[in-house]
mmCIF file of C-alpha atoms in Angstrom:
data_model
loop_
_atom_site.group_PDB
_atom_site.id
_atom_site.type_symbol
_atom_site.label_atom_id
_atom_site.label_comp_id
_atom_site.label_asym_id
_atom_site.label_seq_id
_atom_site.Cartn_x
_atom_site.Cartn_y
_atom_site.Cartn_z
ATOM 1 C CA MET A 943 26.382 314.549 61.346
ATOM 2 C CA MET A 944 23.436 314.722 59.075
ATOM 3 C CA VAL A 945 24.243 311.603 57.367
ATOM 4 C CA LEU A 946 24.363 309.989 60.876
ATOM 5 C CA THR A 947 20.957 311.269 61.881
ATOM 6 C CA ALA A 948 19.612 310.413 58.278
ATOM 7 C CA ALA A 949 20.858 306.703 58.873
ATOM 8 C CA GLY A 950 19.332 306.480 62.222
ATOM 9 C CA ALA A 951 16.045 307.629 61.097
ATOM 10 C CA ALA A 952 16.293 305.329 57.934
ATOM 11 C CA ILE A 953 17.077 302.368 60.500
ATOM 12 C CA LEU A 954 13.951 303.010 62.784
ATOM 13 C CA LEU A 955 11.588 303.482 59.923
ATOM 14 C CA ALA A 956 12.671 300.214 58.272
ATOM 15 C CA ALA A 957 12.327 298.205 61.341
ATOM 16 C CA ALA A 958 8.939 300.079 61.944
ATOM 17 C CA PHE A 959 7.870 299.340 58.328
ATOM 18 C CA VAL A 960 8.548 295.727 58.668
ATOM 19 C CA SER A 961 6.886 295.315 61.982
ATOM 20 C CA ASP A 962 3.978 297.268 60.850
ATOM 21 C CA ILE A 963 3.507 295.344 57.684
ATOM 22 C CA ARG A 964 3.585 292.015 59.254
ATOM 23 C CA THR A 965 1.883 292.585 62.393
ATOM 24 C CA MET A 966 -0.119 295.708 62.195
ATOM 25 C CA ARG A 967 1.763 296.958 65.248
ATOM 26 C CA ILE A 968 5.014 299.024 66.125
ATOM 27 C CA PRO A 969 6.606 297.564 69.328
ATOM 28 C CA ASN A 970 7.340 299.704 72.165
ATOM 29 C CA ARG A 971 10.744 298.514 72.730
ATOM 30 C CA LEU A 972 11.616 299.537 69.007
ATOM 31 C CA ASN A 973 10.149 303.452 69.862
ATOM 32 C CA VAL A 974 11.786 303.435 73.097
ATOM 33 C CA ALA A 975 15.239 302.302 72.137
ATOM 34 C CA ALA A 976 15.296 304.338 69.206
ATOM 35 C CA LEU A 977 14.226 307.572 71.283
ATOM 36 C CA ALA A 978 16.886 306.863 73.874
ATOM 37 C CA ALA A 979 19.328 306.296 71.075
ATOM 38 C CA GLY A 980 18.269 309.545 69.412
ATOM 39 C CA LEU A 981 18.622 311.443 72.524
ATOM 40 C CA MET A 982 22.163 309.746 73.323
ATOM 41 C CA PHE A 983 23.381 310.424 70.158
ATOM 42 C CA HIS A 984 22.602 314.176 69.828
ATOM 43 C CA THR A 985 23.909 314.766 73.392
ATOM 44 C CA LEU A 986 27.468 312.949 72.607
ATOM 45 C CA ALA A 987 27.556 314.866 68.926
ATOM 46 C CA GLY A 988 27.171 318.035 70.892
ATOM 47 C CA ALA A 989 29.582 317.004 73.606
ATOM 48 C CA TRP A 990 32.069 316.554 70.744
ATOM 49 C CA SER A 991 31.347 319.623 68.857
ATOM 50 C CA GLY A 992 32.004 321.344 72.208
ATOM 51 C CA TRP A 993 35.210 319.812 72.764
ATOM 52 C CA LEU A 994 36.468 320.666 69.352
ATOM 53 C CA ASP A 995 35.464 324.273 69.946
ATOM 54 C CA ALA A 996 36.642 324.997 73.361
ATOM 55 C CA ALA A 997 36.718 328.828 73.412
ATOM 56 C CA SER A 998 34.729 329.105 76.943
ATOM 57 C CA GLY A 999 36.956 326.618 78.387
ATOM 58 C CA PRO A 1000 37.140 322.821 77.593
ATOM 59 C CA TRP A 1001 34.572 321.227 79.961
ATOM 60 C CA LEU A 1002 32.245 324.185 80.295
ATOM 61 C CA GLY A 1003 32.094 324.048 76.342
ATOM 62 C CA VAL A 1004 31.281 320.247 76.388
ATOM 63 C CA LEU A 1005 28.663 320.623 78.755
ATOM 64 C CA GLN A 1006 26.930 323.666 77.029
ATOM 65 C CA ALA A 1007 27.063 321.769 73.647
ATOM 66 C CA ALA A 1008 26.043 318.616 75.003
ATOM 67 C CA GLY A 1009 23.022 320.205 76.623
ATOM 68 C CA ARG A 1010 22.001 322.124 73.391
ATOM 69 C CA GLY A 1011 22.072 318.845 71.605
ATOM 70 C CA PHE A 1012 19.996 316.994 74.198
ATOM 71 C CA LEU A 1013 17.400 319.899 74.054
ATOM 72 C CA GLU A 1014 17.391 319.866 70.399
ATOM 73 C CA ALA A 1015 16.587 316.045 70.286
ATOM 74 C CA CYS A 1016 14.094 316.415 73.316
ATOM 75 C CA ALA A 1017 12.130 319.471 71.254
ATOM 76 C CA GLY A 1018 12.073 316.973 68.330
ATOM 77 C CA ALA A 1019 10.740 314.203 70.121
ATOM 78 C CA GLY A 1020 8.117 316.569 71.632
ATOM 79 C CA ALA A 1021 7.146 317.858 68.166
ATOM 80 C CA GLY A 1022 6.742 314.709 66.685
ATOM 81 C CA PHE A 1023 4.352 313.341 69.649
ATOM 82 C CA ALA A 1024 2.450 316.404 69.463
ATOM 83 C CA LEU A 1025 1.742 316.387 65.771
ATOM 84 C CA LEU A 1026 0.467 313.031 65.915
ATOM 85 C CA LEU A 1027 -1.600 313.231 69.346
ATOM 86 C CA LEU A 1028 -4.819 314.746 67.807
ATOM 87 C CA PRO A 1029 -4.805 312.348 65.025
ATOM 88 C CA TYR A 1030 -4.510 309.323 67.520
ATOM 89 C CA LEU A 1031 -7.159 311.080 69.974
ATOM 90 C CA LEU A 1032 -9.405 310.956 66.948
ATOM 91 C CA GLY A 1033 -8.837 307.382 66.022
ATOM 92 C CA ALA A 1034 -7.135 308.119 62.902
ATOM 93 C CA VAL A 1035 -3.612 306.260 63.949
ATOM 94 C CA GLY A 1036 -2.485 303.987 66.496
ATOM 95 C CA GLY A 1037 -0.547 304.838 69.846
ATOM 96 C CA GLY A 1038 2.424 303.289 67.950
ATOM 97 C CA ASP A 1039 2.691 305.602 65.193
ATOM 98 C CA VAL A 1040 2.594 308.753 68.084
ATOM 99 C CA LYS A 1041 5.560 307.089 69.926
ATOM 100 C CA LEU A 1042 7.313 306.376 66.361
ATOM 101 C CA PHE A 1043 7.169 310.024 65.698
ATOM 102 C CA ALA A 1044 8.525 311.099 68.900
ATOM 103 C CA ALA A 1045 11.504 308.677 68.344
ATOM 104 C CA LEU A 1046 12.001 309.853 64.786
ATOM 105 C CA GLY A 1047 11.965 313.454 66.161
ATOM 106 C CA SER A 1048 14.500 312.795 68.495
ATOM 107 C CA TRP A 1049 16.816 311.826 65.473
ATOM 108 C CA ILE A 1050 15.977 314.334 62.810
ATOM 109 C CA GLY A 1051 14.500 317.510 65.004
ATOM 110 C CA ALA A 1052 11.201 319.401 65.065
ATOM 111 C CA ARG A 1053 11.006 320.826 61.278
ATOM 112 C CA GLU A 1054 11.741 317.729 59.628
ATOM 113 C CA THR A 1055 9.604 315.638 61.686
ATOM 114 C CA LEU A 1056 6.644 318.271 60.651
ATOM 115 C CA ASP A 1057 7.416 318.045 57.116
ATOM 116 C CA CYS A 1058 7.482 313.941 57.617
ATOM 117 C CA ALA A 1059 3.937 314.133 59.182
ATOM 118 C CA VAL A 1060 2.364 316.484 56.589
ATOM 119 C CA TYR A 1061 3.815 314.119 53.888
ATOM 120 C CA ALA A 1062 2.724 311.209 55.522
ATOM 121 C CA ILE A 1063 -0.852 312.429 56.202
ATOM 122 C CA LEU A 1064 -1.072 313.405 52.656
ATOM 123 C CA ALA A 1065 0.283 310.173 51.335
ATOM 124 C CA ALA A 1066 -2.314 308.171 53.765
ATOM 125 C CA GLY A 1067 -5.298 310.299 52.313
ATOM 126 C CA ALA A 1068 -4.004 309.351 48.897
ATOM 127 C CA TYR A 1069 -3.787 305.745 49.799
ATOM 128 C CA GLY A 1070 -7.111 305.554 51.742
ATOM 129 C CA LEU A 1071 -8.657 307.143 48.252
ATOM 130 C CA ALA A 1072 -7.248 304.683 46.264
ATOM 131 C CA CYS A 1073 -8.858 301.762 48.360
ATOM 132 C CA LEU A 1074 -11.964 303.567 48.271
ATOM 133 C CA ALA A 1075 -11.890 303.656 44.388
ATOM 134 C CA VAL A 1076 -11.403 299.882 43.982
ATOM 135 C CA GLY A 1077 -13.991 298.929 46.742
ATOM 136 C CA ARG A 1078 -13.184 297.432 50.285
ATOM 137 C CA ARG A 1079 -13.688 293.467 49.326
ATOM 138 C CA ARG A 1080 -11.184 294.059 46.330
ATOM 139 C CA ALA A 1081 -8.439 296.132 48.569
ATOM 140 C CA VAL A 1082 -8.536 293.151 50.918
ATOM 141 C CA ARG A 1083 -8.213 290.852 48.235
ATOM 142 C CA TRP A 1084 -5.274 292.495 46.537
ATOM 143 C CA GLY A 1085 -3.804 293.117 50.180
ATOM 144 C CA MET A 1086 -4.214 296.833 50.229
ATOM 145 C CA LEU A 1087 -6.169 296.537 53.284
ATOM 146 C CA ARG A 1088 -6.520 294.378 56.282
ATOM 147 C CA GLU A 1089 -9.834 293.338 57.520
ATOM 148 C CA GLU A 1090 -10.163 292.777 61.433
ATOM 149 C CA ALA A 1091 -12.037 293.756 64.123
ATOM 150 C CA ALA A 1092 -11.145 296.644 66.527
ATOM 151 C CA ASP A 1093 -8.549 295.696 69.071
ATOM 152 C CA GLU A 1094 -9.196 297.165 72.697
ATOM 153 C CA GLY A 1095 -5.707 296.320 73.836
ATOM 154 C CA GLU A 1096 -2.666 298.008 72.436
ATOM 155 C CA HIS A 1097 -3.451 300.443 69.535
ATOM 156 C CA PRO A 1098 -2.426 298.993 66.389
ATOM 157 C CA ALA A 1099 -0.377 301.148 63.833
ATOM 158 C CA GLU A 1100 -3.231 302.044 61.747
ATOM 159 C CA ALA A 1101 -4.708 304.529 59.602
ATOM 160 C CA GLY A 1102 -8.432 304.031 60.635
ATOM 161 C CA SER A 1103 -10.161 306.979 59.484
ATOM 162 C CA ALA A 1104 -9.188 306.674 56.043
ATOM 163 C CA ALA A 1105 -9.717 303.228 55.584
ATOM 164 C CA ASP A 1106 -12.392 302.451 58.119
ATOM 165 C CA GLY A 1107 -15.461 300.437 57.404
ATOM 166 C CA ASP A 1108 -17.969 303.015 57.750
ATOM 167 C CA THR A 1109 -16.548 305.186 55.196
ATOM 168 C CA PHE A 1110 -16.926 302.950 52.172
ATOM 169 C CA PRO A 1111 -20.449 302.844 50.470
ATOM 170 C CA ASP A 1112 -22.258 299.618 50.342
ATOM 171 C CA GLY A 1113 -24.336 300.424 47.466
ATOM 172 C CA ASP A 1114 -22.852 298.223 44.878
ATOM 173 C CA GLY A 1115 -22.372 295.281 46.969
ATOM 174 C CA ARG A 1116 -18.832 295.381 47.040
ATOM 175 C CA ASN A 1117 -18.356 296.046 50.879
ATOM 176 C CA GLY A 1118 -21.422 294.382 52.579
ATOM 177 C CA GLY A 1119 -20.873 292.363 55.576
ATOM 178 C CA MET A 1120 -17.263 292.961 56.254
ATOM 179 C CA ARG A 1121 -15.623 294.086 59.478
ATOM 180 C CA ASN A 1122 -13.509 297.200 59.847
ATOM 181 C CA CYS A 1123 -10.603 297.821 57.350
ATOM 182 C CA ARG A 1124 -7.382 299.264 58.025
ATOM 183 C CA PHE A 1125 -3.946 299.633 56.475
ATOM 184 C CA PRO A 1126 -0.557 300.078 58.191
ATOM 185 C CA PHE A 1127 0.295 303.756 58.475
ATOM 186 C CA MET A 1128 4.051 302.923 57.542
ATOM 187 C CA ILE A 1129 2.850 302.355 54.183
ATOM 188 C CA ALA A 1130 2.137 306.068 54.226
ATOM 189 C CA VAL A 1131 5.233 307.260 56.460
ATOM 190 C CA VAL A 1132 7.967 305.892 54.448
ATOM 191 C CA PRO A 1133 7.122 307.929 51.208
ATOM 192 C CA GLY A 1134 6.346 310.727 53.275
ATOM 193 C CA ALA A 1135 9.893 310.372 55.074
ATOM 194 C CA ILE A 1136 11.210 310.114 51.364
ATOM 195 C CA ALA A 1137 9.381 313.198 50.358
ATOM 196 C CA ALA A 1138 10.497 315.204 53.216
ATOM 197 C CA TRP A 1139 14.174 314.381 52.727
ATOM 198 C CA ILE A 1140 14.155 315.228 49.066
ATOM 199 C CA TRP A 1141 12.026 318.324 49.103
#
């Protein structure tokens, strides 16, 4: 089952990465579909394991195991949502990122989602420092950052505090006259997920 959950998480992350790189957004329909699929998968997987281990009666074992699988997926989704809620309220990530981690948690569980979030935040910090080192203008020119005005509609998937315009010095003339700059948070999430899987 670990292979299937890893495959489901990988498909979700790949789709979110492509969308985030292209549009700086992670669609709600992707997150909702992935969340529903994760809940359904763990419920059915639990039911199947309960059917195979029918010590307390076939139907009772199936229902109990299905319930455990559903609750474990819900716990993972809740953990993923809670982990990124504070960064979202601080403006560090977008709403799509919060929903993505809830969907991811429904597939891989609370502990693995925590590991992924920690590594992703560290990767985002390193990427932001790299952008700071080269300067905003050069980072935009090289495609490391996206220059755009703040969107008051749907929150884009972003790591705004690490790559926001106000955090870059203007003294050397590299950054003057530019709008806010952001980078897709999935640039940090994918290596964070790989690191969590390896370690």
